[in-house]
Amino acid sequence: MCSVRHTYGSVNIESWSQPARQYRGRSSEERAAERRARLLEAGLEVFGTIGGEKATMTAICAEAKLTERYFYESFRSRDDLLVQVIEGIAAEIGEAARVTLQTVTGDPEVRARRRSRPSSTS
């Protein structure tokens, strides 16, 4: 524990900070990160199946099996979640493209043309 002394006017207040509480062997930060990941996955599922206009925060929380309290722990609004879901998808696409470009050989223009032609297996 760590003791911190605060002075407010002529009154000294000493507070004790305790280490972060573990629950089932995980810190509060780890649990919050896991809840955030669940909400992102649920957001992707709900936005993808019923569309953005019909995707409510309540539906997303139900899909994630979390209460709305935890939604606001990670996101300011439903639109904030949507932006972060889209950014996650863009990052995955970018990473897949980067890996693909590092593993293939040959002229990129020639490869692109070959892949864009319809298959001639009739």
Short mmCIF file of N, CA and C in Angstrom, two decimals:
data_model
loop_
_atom_site.label_atom_id
_atom_site.label_comp_id
_atom_site.label_asym_id
_atom_site.label_seq_id
_atom_site.Cartn_x
_atom_site.Cartn_y
_atom_site.Cartn_z
N MET A 1 0.83 -1.18 0.00
CA MET A 1 0.00 0.00 0.00
C MET A 1 0.87 1.24 0.00
N CYS A 2 0.31 2.30 -0.52
CA CYS A 2 1.04 3.55 -0.64
C CYS A 2 0.25 4.64 0.07
N SER A 3 0.90 5.40 0.90
CA SER A 3 0.24 6.49 1.61
C SER A 3 0.48 7.79 0.86
N VAL A 4 -0.59 8.55 0.65
CA VAL A 4 -0.49 9.84 -0.02
C VAL A 4 -1.11 10.88 0.88
N ARG A 5 -0.39 11.97 1.13
CA ARG A 5 -0.90 13.02 2.01
C ARG A 5 -1.35 14.20 1.16
N HIS A 6 -2.60 14.61 1.36
CA HIS A 6 -3.18 15.76 0.68
C HIS A 6 -3.45 16.84 1.71
N THR A 7 -3.20 18.09 1.36
CA THR A 7 -3.49 19.20 2.26
C THR A 7 -4.54 20.08 1.62
N TYR A 8 -5.66 20.23 2.30
CA TYR A 8 -6.76 21.09 1.86
C TYR A 8 -6.91 22.18 2.91
N GLY A 9 -6.47 23.38 2.59
CA GLY A 9 -6.49 24.44 3.60
C GLY A 9 -5.59 24.06 4.75
N SER A 10 -6.14 24.01 5.94
CA SER A 10 -5.35 23.65 7.11
C SER A 10 -5.60 22.20 7.53
N VAL A 11 -6.33 21.44 6.71
CA VAL A 11 -6.67 20.05 7.05
C VAL A 11 -5.80 19.11 6.23
N ASN A 12 -5.13 18.19 6.92
CA ASN A 12 -4.33 17.17 6.25
C ASN A 12 -5.16 15.89 6.15
N ILE A 13 -5.25 15.36 4.95
CA ILE A 13 -5.98 14.12 4.74
C ILE A 13 -4.99 13.11 4.18
N GLU A 14 -4.93 11.95 4.79
CA GLU A 14 -4.04 10.90 4.32
C GLU A 14 -4.88 9.79 3.71
N SER A 15 -4.58 9.45 2.49
CA SER A 15 -5.34 8.38 1.83
C SER A 15 -4.40 7.22 1.55
N TRP A 16 -4.97 6.06 1.55
CA TRP A 16 -4.21 4.84 1.27
C TRP A 16 -4.70 4.26 -0.03
N SER A 17 -3.78 4.06 -0.95
CA SER A 17 -4.18 3.42 -2.20
C SER A 17 -3.79 1.96 -2.12
N GLN A 18 -4.70 1.12 -2.57
CA GLN A 18 -4.45 -0.31 -2.53
C GLN A 18 -4.20 -0.82 -3.94
N PRO A 19 -3.47 -1.92 -4.06
CA PRO A 19 -3.24 -2.47 -5.40
C PRO A 19 -4.57 -2.87 -6.04
N ALA A 20 -4.59 -2.90 -7.38
CA ALA A 20 -5.81 -3.26 -8.11
C ALA A 20 -6.29 -4.63 -7.68
N ARG A 21 -7.59 -4.73 -7.49
CA ARG A 21 -8.20 -5.97 -7.01
C ARG A 21 -8.26 -7.00 -8.13
N GLN A 22 -7.89 -8.20 -7.84
CA GLN A 22 -7.97 -9.31 -8.78
C GLN A 22 -9.31 -10.02 -8.59
N TYR A 23 -9.90 -10.44 -9.69
CA TYR A 23 -11.13 -11.21 -9.64
C TYR A 23 -10.95 -12.39 -10.58
N ARG A 24 -11.04 -13.58 -10.03
CA ARG A 24 -10.78 -14.81 -10.80
C ARG A 24 -9.43 -14.76 -11.49
N GLY A 25 -8.45 -14.17 -10.79
CA GLY A 25 -7.08 -14.14 -11.29
C GLY A 25 -6.81 -13.09 -12.35
N ARG A 26 -7.77 -12.20 -12.61
CA ARG A 26 -7.59 -11.18 -13.65
C ARG A 26 -7.77 -9.80 -13.05
N SER A 27 -6.97 -8.86 -13.53
CA SER A 27 -7.06 -7.48 -13.04
C SER A 27 -8.29 -6.79 -13.63
N SER A 28 -8.63 -5.65 -13.07
CA SER A 28 -9.78 -4.90 -13.60
C SER A 28 -9.52 -4.45 -15.03
N GLU A 29 -8.26 -4.11 -15.35
CA GLU A 29 -7.93 -3.72 -16.71
C GLU A 29 -8.12 -4.87 -17.69
N GLU A 30 -7.74 -6.07 -17.30
CA GLU A 30 -7.92 -7.24 -18.16
C GLU A 30 -9.40 -7.53 -18.38
N ARG A 31 -10.19 -7.43 -17.32
CA ARG A 31 -11.63 -7.67 -17.44
C ARG A 31 -12.28 -6.62 -18.33
N ALA A 32 -11.88 -5.35 -18.19
CA ALA A 32 -12.43 -4.28 -19.03
C ALA A 32 -12.07 -4.51 -20.50
N ALA A 33 -10.84 -4.95 -20.77
CA ALA A 33 -10.41 -5.22 -22.15
C ALA A 33 -11.22 -6.38 -22.74
N GLU A 34 -11.49 -7.40 -21.93
CA GLU A 34 -12.29 -8.54 -22.40
C GLU A 34 -13.72 -8.10 -22.70
N ARG A 35 -14.30 -7.27 -21.85
CA ARG A 35 -15.66 -6.77 -22.09
C ARG A 35 -15.70 -5.92 -23.37
N ARG A 36 -14.69 -5.09 -23.57
CA ARG A 36 -14.61 -4.24 -24.76
C ARG A 36 -14.53 -5.10 -26.02
N ALA A 37 -13.73 -6.15 -25.98
CA ALA A 37 -13.62 -7.07 -27.12
C ALA A 37 -14.96 -7.74 -27.41
N ARG A 38 -15.67 -8.14 -26.36
CA ARG A 38 -16.99 -8.76 -26.54
C ARG A 38 -17.97 -7.78 -27.18
N LEU A 39 -17.92 -6.53 -26.75
CA LEU A 39 -18.81 -5.52 -27.32
C LEU A 39 -18.46 -5.23 -28.79
N LEU A 40 -17.18 -5.21 -29.12
CA LEU A 40 -16.77 -5.02 -30.52
C LEU A 40 -17.27 -6.17 -31.40
N GLU A 41 -17.11 -7.40 -30.91
CA GLU A 41 -17.60 -8.57 -31.66
C GLU A 41 -19.11 -8.52 -31.79
N ALA A 42 -19.80 -8.18 -30.72
CA ALA A 42 -21.25 -8.08 -30.76
C ALA A 42 -21.69 -6.96 -31.71
N GLY A 43 -20.98 -5.85 -31.69
CA GLY A 43 -21.28 -4.75 -32.60
C GLY A 43 -21.15 -5.18 -34.04
N LEU A 44 -20.08 -5.88 -34.36
CA LEU A 44 -19.88 -6.39 -35.72
C LEU A 44 -21.04 -7.29 -36.12
N GLU A 45 -21.43 -8.19 -35.23
CA GLU A 45 -22.52 -9.12 -35.51
C GLU A 45 -23.85 -8.38 -35.70
N VAL A 46 -24.19 -7.49 -34.80
CA VAL A 46 -25.48 -6.78 -34.86
C VAL A 46 -25.52 -5.82 -36.03
N PHE A 47 -24.48 -5.01 -36.21
CA PHE A 47 -24.45 -4.08 -37.35
C PHE A 47 -24.51 -4.87 -38.66
N GLY A 48 -23.82 -6.00 -38.71
CA GLY A 48 -23.77 -6.80 -39.94
C GLY A 48 -25.05 -7.54 -40.25
N THR A 49 -25.84 -7.89 -39.25
CA THR A 49 -27.04 -8.68 -39.51
C THR A 49 -28.30 -7.83 -39.63
N ILE A 50 -28.45 -6.80 -38.81
CA ILE A 50 -29.69 -6.02 -38.88
C ILE A 50 -29.48 -4.61 -39.40
N GLY A 51 -28.24 -4.21 -39.62
CA GLY A 51 -27.96 -2.89 -40.19
C GLY A 51 -27.78 -1.82 -39.13
N GLY A 52 -27.13 -0.75 -39.54
CA GLY A 52 -26.76 0.32 -38.62
C GLY A 52 -27.91 1.06 -37.98
N GLU A 53 -28.96 1.34 -38.75
CA GLU A 53 -30.08 2.12 -38.21
C GLU A 53 -30.87 1.34 -37.16
N LYS A 54 -30.98 0.03 -37.34
CA LYS A 54 -31.75 -0.80 -36.40
C LYS A 54 -30.91 -1.34 -35.25
N ALA A 55 -29.60 -1.21 -35.35
CA ALA A 55 -28.70 -1.73 -34.31
C ALA A 55 -28.73 -0.80 -33.10
N THR A 56 -29.37 -1.25 -32.05
CA THR A 56 -29.45 -0.43 -30.84
C THR A 56 -28.37 -0.85 -29.86
N MET A 57 -28.07 0.05 -28.93
CA MET A 57 -27.11 -0.28 -27.89
C MET A 57 -27.61 -1.47 -27.07
N THR A 58 -28.92 -1.52 -26.83
CA THR A 58 -29.51 -2.62 -26.07
C THR A 58 -29.31 -3.95 -26.79
N ALA A 59 -29.51 -3.97 -28.11
CA ALA A 59 -29.31 -5.20 -28.89
C ALA A 59 -27.85 -5.63 -28.87
N ILE A 60 -26.96 -4.67 -28.95
CA ILE A 60 -25.52 -4.98 -28.93
C ILE A 60 -25.13 -5.54 -27.56
N CYS A 61 -25.62 -4.93 -26.51
CA CYS A 61 -25.32 -5.42 -25.15
C CYS A 61 -25.89 -6.81 -24.94
N ALA A 62 -27.09 -7.06 -25.45
CA ALA A 62 -27.70 -8.39 -25.32
C ALA A 62 -26.85 -9.43 -26.05
N GLU A 63 -26.38 -9.08 -27.25
CA GLU A 63 -25.53 -10.00 -28.02
C GLU A 63 -24.23 -10.30 -27.27
N ALA A 64 -23.67 -9.28 -26.61
CA ALA A 64 -22.42 -9.45 -25.86
C ALA A 64 -22.65 -10.07 -24.49
N LYS A 65 -23.92 -10.16 -24.08
CA LYS A 65 -24.29 -10.64 -22.75
C LYS A 65 -23.67 -9.78 -21.65
N LEU A 66 -23.80 -8.46 -21.87
CA LEU A 66 -23.30 -7.47 -20.91
C LEU A 66 -24.37 -6.41 -20.69
N THR A 67 -24.30 -5.74 -19.56
CA THR A 67 -25.24 -4.66 -19.29
C THR A 67 -24.77 -3.38 -19.96
N GLU A 68 -25.68 -2.42 -20.07
CA GLU A 68 -25.36 -1.14 -20.71
C GLU A 68 -24.28 -0.39 -19.94
N ARG A 69 -24.16 -0.64 -18.67
CA ARG A 69 -23.10 0.00 -17.85
C ARG A 69 -21.74 -0.26 -18.48
N TYR A 70 -21.51 -1.48 -18.90
CA TYR A 70 -20.22 -1.84 -19.47
C TYR A 70 -20.04 -1.24 -20.87
N PHE A 71 -21.14 -1.00 -21.57
CA PHE A 71 -21.04 -0.36 -22.88
C PHE A 71 -20.39 1.01 -22.71
N TYR A 72 -20.88 1.78 -21.76
CA TYR A 72 -20.37 3.14 -21.56
C TYR A 72 -18.99 3.16 -20.92
N GLU A 73 -18.53 2.05 -20.41
CA GLU A 73 -17.17 1.94 -19.90
C GLU A 73 -16.16 2.05 -21.06
N SER A 74 -16.57 1.59 -22.25
CA SER A 74 -15.66 1.55 -23.40
C SER A 74 -16.01 2.50 -24.53
N PHE A 75 -17.27 2.88 -24.66
CA PHE A 75 -17.70 3.67 -25.81
C PHE A 75 -18.59 4.82 -25.37
N ARG A 76 -18.47 5.94 -26.10
CA ARG A 76 -19.29 7.13 -25.79
C ARG A 76 -20.71 6.98 -26.31
N SER A 77 -20.86 6.25 -27.44
CA SER A 77 -22.16 6.13 -28.08
C SER A 77 -22.14 4.92 -29.01
N ARG A 78 -23.30 4.63 -29.56
CA ARG A 78 -23.42 3.55 -30.54
C ARG A 78 -22.58 3.89 -31.78
N ASP A 79 -22.59 5.17 -32.17
CA ASP A 79 -21.80 5.59 -33.32
C ASP A 79 -20.30 5.44 -33.06
N ASP A 80 -19.88 5.69 -31.84
CA ASP A 80 -18.47 5.50 -31.47
C ASP A 80 -18.09 4.03 -31.63
N LEU A 81 -18.97 3.14 -31.19
CA LEU A 81 -18.72 1.70 -31.38
C LEU A 81 -18.64 1.37 -32.86
N LEU A 82 -19.57 1.89 -33.66
CA LEU A 82 -19.57 1.61 -35.10
C LEU A 82 -18.26 2.05 -35.74
N VAL A 83 -17.79 3.23 -35.41
CA VAL A 83 -16.51 3.72 -35.96
C VAL A 83 -15.38 2.78 -35.57
N GLN A 84 -15.36 2.34 -34.33
CA GLN A 84 -14.27 1.45 -33.90
C GLN A 84 -14.38 0.07 -34.52
N VAL A 85 -15.59 -0.42 -34.77
CA VAL A 85 -15.75 -1.69 -35.49
C VAL A 85 -15.19 -1.54 -36.91
N ILE A 86 -15.54 -0.45 -37.58
CA ILE A 86 -15.05 -0.22 -38.95
C ILE A 86 -13.53 -0.07 -38.96
N GLU A 87 -12.98 0.65 -38.00
CA GLU A 87 -11.52 0.78 -37.92
C GLU A 87 -10.85 -0.57 -37.70
N GLY A 88 -11.47 -1.44 -36.91
CA GLY A 88 -10.93 -2.78 -36.70
C GLY A 88 -10.92 -3.60 -37.98
N ILE A 89 -12.00 -3.50 -38.74
CA ILE A 89 -12.09 -4.21 -40.02
C ILE A 89 -11.02 -3.69 -40.98
N ALA A 90 -10.88 -2.37 -41.04
CA ALA A 90 -9.87 -1.77 -41.93
C ALA A 90 -8.47 -2.23 -41.53
N ALA A 91 -8.20 -2.31 -40.23
CA ALA A 91 -6.88 -2.76 -39.77
C ALA A 91 -6.63 -4.22 -40.17
N GLU A 92 -7.66 -5.07 -40.06
CA GLU A 92 -7.52 -6.47 -40.46
C GLU A 92 -7.26 -6.59 -41.96
N ILE A 93 -7.96 -5.81 -42.76
CA ILE A 93 -7.75 -5.83 -44.21
C ILE A 93 -6.33 -5.36 -44.54
N GLY A 94 -5.91 -4.29 -43.89
CA GLY A 94 -4.56 -3.78 -44.12
C GLY A 94 -3.50 -4.79 -43.76
N GLU A 95 -3.68 -5.46 -42.64
CA GLU A 95 -2.71 -6.48 -42.22
C GLU A 95 -2.69 -7.65 -43.18
N ALA A 96 -3.86 -8.10 -43.63
CA ALA A 96 -3.92 -9.21 -44.59
C ALA A 96 -3.23 -8.83 -45.90
N ALA A 97 -3.44 -7.60 -46.35
CA ALA A 97 -2.78 -7.14 -47.58
C ALA A 97 -1.27 -7.08 -47.40
N ARG A 98 -0.83 -6.57 -46.24
CA ARG A 98 0.61 -6.48 -45.98
C ARG A 98 1.25 -7.86 -45.98
N VAL A 99 0.62 -8.82 -45.32
CA VAL A 99 1.16 -10.18 -45.26
C VAL A 99 1.18 -10.79 -46.66
N THR A 100 0.12 -10.60 -47.41
CA THR A 100 0.05 -11.14 -48.77
C THR A 100 1.15 -10.56 -49.64
N LEU A 101 1.34 -9.25 -49.56
CA LEU A 101 2.37 -8.61 -50.38
C LEU A 101 3.77 -9.08 -50.00
N GLN A 102 3.98 -9.43 -48.75
CA GLN A 102 5.30 -9.91 -48.33
C GLN A 102 5.56 -11.34 -48.74
N THR A 103 4.50 -12.12 -48.98
CA THR A 103 4.70 -13.54 -49.26
C THR A 103 4.63 -13.91 -50.73
N VAL A 104 4.12 -13.04 -51.58
CA VAL A 104 4.02 -13.37 -53.00
C VAL A 104 5.21 -12.79 -53.75
N THR A 105 5.50 -13.40 -54.89
CA THR A 105 6.61 -12.94 -55.71
C THR A 105 6.11 -12.59 -57.09
N GLY A 106 6.93 -11.93 -57.86
CA GLY A 106 6.57 -11.57 -59.22
C GLY A 106 6.06 -10.15 -59.31
N ASP A 107 5.77 -9.75 -60.52
CA ASP A 107 5.30 -8.40 -60.80
C ASP A 107 3.86 -8.25 -60.32
N PRO A 108 3.59 -7.29 -59.43
CA PRO A 108 2.23 -7.12 -58.89
C PRO A 108 1.18 -6.86 -59.98
N GLU A 109 1.55 -6.11 -61.03
CA GLU A 109 0.59 -5.81 -62.10
C GLU A 109 0.21 -7.08 -62.86
N VAL A 110 1.19 -7.94 -63.14
CA VAL A 110 0.92 -9.20 -63.84
C VAL A 110 0.05 -10.10 -62.97
N ARG A 111 0.35 -10.18 -61.68
CA ARG A 111 -0.46 -11.02 -60.76
C ARG A 111 -1.89 -10.52 -60.69
N ALA A 112 -2.07 -9.22 -60.64
CA ALA A 112 -3.42 -8.64 -60.56
C ALA A 112 -4.22 -8.95 -61.81
N ARG A 113 -3.57 -8.85 -62.97
CA ARG A 113 -4.27 -9.15 -64.22
C ARG A 113 -4.67 -10.61 -64.29
N ARG A 114 -3.78 -11.50 -63.85
CA ARG A 114 -4.08 -12.93 -63.88
C ARG A 114 -5.28 -13.24 -62.99
N ARG A 115 -5.35 -12.62 -61.84
CA ARG A 115 -6.43 -12.91 -60.89
C ARG A 115 -7.76 -12.30 -61.33
N SER A 116 -7.71 -11.26 -62.13
CA SER A 116 -8.96 -10.59 -62.53
C SER A 116 -9.64 -11.27 -63.71
N ARG A 117 -8.92 -12.16 -64.41
CA ARG A 117 -9.52 -12.88 -65.55
C ARG A 117 -10.43 -13.99 -65.04
N PRO A 118 -11.57 -14.20 -65.70
CA PRO A 118 -12.44 -15.31 -65.32
C PRO A 118 -11.75 -16.64 -65.63
N SER A 119 -12.06 -17.61 -64.84
CA SER A 119 -11.47 -18.93 -65.02
C SER A 119 -11.96 -19.54 -66.33
N SER A 120 -11.05 -20.20 -67.05
CA SER A 120 -11.41 -20.79 -68.35
C SER A 120 -11.67 -22.30 -68.22
N THR A 121 -12.12 -22.72 -67.06
CA THR A 121 -12.42 -24.15 -66.86
C THR A 121 -13.89 -24.37 -67.11
N SER A 122 -14.26 -24.74 -68.35
CA SER A 122 -15.67 -24.97 -68.68
C SER A 122 -15.86 -26.39 -69.09
#
